[in-house]
mmCIF file of C-alpha atoms in Angstrom:
data_model
loop_
_atom_site.group_PDB
_atom_site.id
_atom_site.type_symbol
_atom_site.label_atom_id
_atom_site.label_comp_id
_atom_site.label_asym_id
_atom_site.label_seq_id
_atom_site.Cartn_x
_atom_site.Cartn_y
_atom_site.Cartn_z
ATOM 1 C CA LEU A 841 -14.226 -18.976 -1.900
ATOM 2 C CA THR A 842 -17.727 -17.012 -2.389
ATOM 3 C CA ARG A 843 -17.062 -14.843 0.739
ATOM 4 C CA LEU A 844 -13.590 -13.691 -0.490
ATOM 5 C CA ARG A 845 -14.910 -12.964 -3.940
ATOM 6 C CA ALA A 846 -17.542 -10.976 -2.466
ATOM 7 C CA VAL A 847 -15.324 -9.283 -0.034
ATOM 8 C CA LEU A 848 -12.833 -8.581 -3.124
ATOM 9 C CA THR A 849 -15.598 -6.681 -5.045
ATOM 10 C CA LEU A 850 -16.842 -4.605 -2.044
ATOM 11 C CA ASP A 851 -12.915 -3.914 -1.321
ATOM 12 C CA VAL A 852 -12.846 -2.644 -4.885
ATOM 13 C CA LYS A 853 -15.852 -0.956 -5.115
ATOM 14 C CA LEU A 854 -15.037 1.121 -1.795
ATOM 15 C CA GLN A 855 -11.648 1.797 -3.302
ATOM 16 C CA ALA A 856 -12.752 3.507 -5.919
ATOM 17 C CA ARG A 857 -15.509 5.143 -4.537
ATOM 18 C CA SER A 858 -12.872 6.547 -1.745
ATOM 19 C CA GLN A 859 -10.743 7.940 -5.184
ATOM 20 C CA LEU A 860 -7.589 5.641 -3.850
ATOM 21 C CA TYR A 861 -7.011 4.740 -7.315
ATOM 22 C CA ALA A 862 -6.752 7.916 -9.039
ATOM 23 C CA ILE A 863 -4.756 9.219 -5.941
ATOM 24 C CA GLY A 864 -2.093 6.039 -6.354
ATOM 25 C CA VAL A 865 -2.168 6.760 -9.770
ATOM 26 C CA GLY A 866 -0.760 10.559 -9.126
ATOM 27 C CA VAL A 867 1.546 9.443 -7.058
ATOM 28 C CA ALA A 868 3.036 6.985 -8.883
ATOM 29 C CA VAL A 869 3.369 9.382 -11.873
ATOM 30 C CA ALA A 870 4.427 11.863 -9.472
ATOM 31 C CA PHE A 871 7.170 10.166 -8.215
ATOM 32 C CA GLY A 872 7.945 8.522 -11.672
ATOM 33 C CA LEU A 873 8.745 11.856 -13.279
ATOM 34 C CA MET A 874 10.812 13.273 -10.143
ATOM 35 C CA LEU A 875 13.023 9.749 -10.644
ATOM 36 C CA ARG A 876 13.129 10.381 -14.346
ATOM 37 C CA PHE A 877 14.188 13.895 -14.452
ATOM 38 C CA LEU A 878 15.694 14.787 -10.738
ATOM 39 C CA VAL A 879 17.515 11.377 -10.590
ATOM 40 C CA PRO A 880 20.704 11.217 -13.023
ATOM 41 C CA ALA A 881 20.714 7.697 -15.353
ATOM 42 C CA GLU A 882 23.104 6.430 -13.693
ATOM 43 C CA HIS A 883 21.577 6.388 -10.597
ATOM 44 C CA ALA A 884 18.235 5.322 -11.900
ATOM 45 C CA ALA A 885 18.536 1.656 -10.566
ATOM 46 C CA ARG A 886 19.320 3.220 -6.877
ATOM 47 C CA GLY A 887 16.377 5.522 -7.341
ATOM 48 C CA LEU A 888 13.926 2.883 -7.948
ATOM 49 C CA VAL A 889 14.817 0.972 -5.331
ATOM 50 C CA ALA A 890 14.286 3.911 -2.804
ATOM 51 C CA PHE A 891 10.840 4.109 -4.376
ATOM 52 C CA TYR A 892 10.212 0.620 -3.303
ATOM 53 C CA LEU A 893 10.930 1.225 0.041
ATOM 54 C CA LEU A 894 9.585 4.715 0.676
ATOM 55 C CA ALA A 895 6.662 5.064 -1.402
ATOM 56 C CA LEU A 896 5.427 1.170 -2.190
ATOM 57 C CA GLY A 897 5.371 0.634 1.982
ATOM 58 C CA GLY A 898 4.067 4.285 2.575
ATOM 59 C CA THR A 899 0.870 3.984 -0.038
ATOM 60 C CA THR A 900 0.183 0.289 1.048
ATOM 61 C CA LEU A 901 0.241 0.952 5.232
ATOM 62 C CA MET A 902 -1.542 4.442 4.839
ATOM 63 C CA PHE A 903 -4.425 3.097 2.373
ATOM 64 C CA GLY A 904 -5.174 0.280 4.573
ATOM 65 C CA ALA A 905 -5.205 2.267 7.554
ATOM 66 C CA SER A 906 -7.541 4.856 5.634
ATOM 67 C CA LEU A 907 -9.708 1.991 4.873
ATOM 68 C CA LEU A 908 -9.953 0.783 7.911
ATOM 69 C CA PHE A 909 -10.797 4.380 9.807
ATOM 70 C CA LEU A 910 -13.132 4.668 6.930
ATOM 71 C CA GLU A 911 -15.024 1.703 7.626
ATOM 72 C CA LYS A 912 -14.785 2.785 11.124
ATOM 73 C CA GLY A 913 -16.255 5.650 10.934
ATOM 74 C CA GLU A 914 -19.385 4.522 8.719
ATOM 75 C CA ARG A 915 -19.759 1.352 11.166
ATOM 76 C CA THR A 916 -19.285 -1.176 8.042
ATOM 77 C CA LEU A 917 -16.911 -2.929 10.670
ATOM 78 C CA GLN A 918 -19.635 -3.500 12.975
ATOM 79 C CA ALA A 919 -21.867 -4.653 10.400
ATOM 80 C CA LEU A 920 -19.415 -7.309 8.884
ATOM 81 C CA ARG A 921 -19.695 -8.879 12.474
ATOM 82 C CA VAL A 922 -23.418 -10.210 11.994
ATOM 83 C CA SER A 923 -22.206 -10.957 8.082
ATOM 84 C CA MET A 924 -20.835 -14.482 7.051
ATOM 85 C CA ILE A 925 -17.560 -12.510 6.450
ATOM 86 C CA THR A 926 -14.737 -13.434 8.399
ATOM 87 C CA SER A 927 -12.004 -11.696 9.641
ATOM 88 C CA ARG A 928 -9.562 -13.687 7.680
ATOM 89 C CA ASP A 929 -11.302 -12.685 4.853
ATOM 90 C CA TYR A 930 -11.730 -9.243 5.391
ATOM 91 C CA ILE A 931 -7.474 -9.020 5.890
ATOM 92 C CA LEU A 932 -7.033 -11.328 3.129
ATOM 93 C CA SER A 933 -9.079 -8.869 0.813
ATOM 94 C CA LYS A 934 -7.578 -5.646 2.049
ATOM 95 C CA ALA A 935 -3.858 -7.806 1.268
ATOM 96 C CA LEU A 936 -5.454 -9.029 -1.879
ATOM 97 C CA THR A 937 -6.470 -5.291 -3.099
ATOM 98 C CA LEU A 938 -3.974 -3.012 -1.870
ATOM 99 C CA THR A 939 -0.752 -5.144 -2.589
ATOM 100 C CA THR A 940 -2.205 -5.569 -6.276
ATOM 101 C CA PHE A 941 -2.961 -2.255 -6.988
ATOM 102 C CA ALA A 942 1.292 -1.137 -5.343
ATOM 103 C CA LEU A 943 2.250 -3.425 -8.040
ATOM 104 C CA VAL A 944 0.428 -1.403 -10.609
ATOM 105 C CA GLU A 945 2.054 1.464 -9.102
ATOM 106 C CA SER A 946 5.219 -0.058 -9.285
ATOM 107 C CA ALA A 947 4.710 -0.838 -13.003
ATOM 108 C CA ILE A 948 3.901 3.034 -13.358
ATOM 109 C CA VAL A 949 7.092 3.944 -11.815
ATOM 110 C CA PHE A 950 9.260 1.646 -13.540
ATOM 111 C CA ALA A 951 7.726 2.440 -17.065
ATOM 112 C CA ILE A 952 8.324 6.192 -16.591
ATOM 113 C CA ALA A 953 11.681 6.021 -14.422
ATOM 114 C CA SER A 954 13.265 2.941 -15.732
ATOM 115 C CA ARG A 955 15.547 4.399 -18.470
ATOM 116 C CA GLY A 956 17.226 1.095 -19.312
ATOM 117 C CA VAL A 957 17.711 -0.496 -15.964
ATOM 118 C CA ASP A 958 18.278 -3.826 -16.510
ATOM 119 C CA ALA A 959 15.656 -5.726 -13.929
ATOM 120 C CA ASN A 960 14.728 -9.339 -12.870
ATOM 121 C CA LEU A 961 11.066 -8.792 -13.546
ATOM 122 C CA PRO A 962 9.846 -11.802 -11.709
ATOM 123 C CA LEU A 963 11.682 -10.752 -8.764
ATOM 124 C CA LEU A 964 10.781 -7.450 -8.893
ATOM 125 C CA LEU A 965 7.330 -8.445 -8.993
ATOM 126 C CA LEU A 966 7.894 -10.743 -5.658
ATOM 127 C CA GLY A 967 9.714 -8.374 -3.911
ATOM 128 C CA GLY A 968 6.861 -5.598 -4.740
ATOM 129 C CA GLY A 969 4.242 -8.210 -3.851
ATOM 130 C CA VAL A 970 5.698 -8.862 -0.239
ATOM 131 C CA LEU A 971 6.429 -5.401 0.575
ATOM 132 C CA GLY A 972 2.615 -4.468 -0.440
ATOM 133 C CA ALA A 973 1.159 -7.383 1.846
ATOM 134 C CA PHE A 974 3.765 -6.501 4.722
ATOM 135 C CA TYR A 975 3.163 -3.206 4.903
ATOM 136 C CA THR A 976 -0.498 -3.522 4.235
ATOM 137 C CA PHE A 977 -1.053 -6.259 7.121
ATOM 138 C CA LEU A 978 1.393 -3.659 9.254
ATOM 139 C CA GLY A 979 -1.032 -0.735 8.729
ATOM 140 C CA LEU A 980 -4.179 -2.599 9.690
ATOM 141 C CA ALA A 981 -2.044 -3.578 12.882
ATOM 142 C CA LEU A 982 -1.280 -0.117 13.750
ATOM 143 C CA ALA A 983 -4.837 1.432 12.972
ATOM 144 C CA ALA A 984 -6.879 -1.392 14.907
ATOM 145 C CA PRO A 985 -6.126 -0.014 18.132
ATOM 146 C CA HIS A 986 -6.800 3.521 17.493
ATOM 147 C CA ASP A 987 -10.190 5.764 16.920
ATOM 148 C CA ALA A 988 -8.865 8.511 15.428
ATOM 149 C CA VAL A 989 -6.055 9.103 12.530
ATOM 150 C CA THR A 990 -4.449 11.763 14.865
ATOM 151 C CA ARG A 991 -3.395 9.183 17.158
ATOM 152 C CA PHE A 992 -2.775 6.523 14.654
ATOM 153 C CA LEU A 993 -0.056 8.952 13.025
ATOM 154 C CA LEU A 994 2.445 9.271 16.043
ATOM 155 C CA PRO A 995 3.151 5.767 16.778
ATOM 156 C CA THR A 996 2.976 4.814 12.834
ATOM 157 C CA GLY A 997 5.564 7.199 11.805
ATOM 158 C CA ALA A 998 8.376 6.053 14.503
ATOM 159 C CA VAL A 999 7.549 2.268 13.474
ATOM 160 C CA PHE A 1000 7.529 2.969 9.939
ATOM 161 C CA GLY A 1001 9.903 6.244 9.487
ATOM 162 C CA MET A 1002 12.667 5.072 12.544
ATOM 163 C CA THR A 1003 12.596 1.317 12.287
ATOM 164 C CA LEU A 1004 11.160 0.378 8.647
ATOM 165 C CA GLN A 1005 13.174 2.771 6.273
ATOM 166 C CA LEU A 1006 16.420 1.699 7.711
ATOM 167 C CA PRO A 1007 17.417 0.120 4.244
ATOM 168 C CA PHE A 1008 16.944 3.360 2.502
ATOM 169 C CA LEU A 1009 20.119 5.022 4.845
ATOM 170 C CA TYR A 1010 22.165 2.081 3.118
ATOM 171 C CA LEU A 1011 21.092 3.661 -0.349
#
């Protein structure tokens, strides 16, 4: 537990230094405002679902991958090999920090755009947490074999855009 706490602290500092929190809050406010003013009130619930499918997954996937590329570039991952931190702690820390932040983003969007949408908040948190964790793991897995962002984007676009977003077409 002490190792995981140390990695969590390190991840939060890295994410703050990398401006991921500022970017995420900005994206959440922008999505919230778009949903509020571009989607009619009677379709607000569907707009929120679309946000959770598209943006929540996209940000955790891309943030997880970008952190991995950043740590590869700074040789942090090589340094971690000789430390007491295990791969499990590293991956779990990324999932916990990014999923928690995804839930914060979700709360911001919901607060701005909900317009009286009746929501089951425990179920909404559970769904957001599962989506955030799933996409974080997916982003790390898709980014791991690549050394450059440009080589990562095409296969990720295929997986993320063509298969994982099919529920969006239902909306």
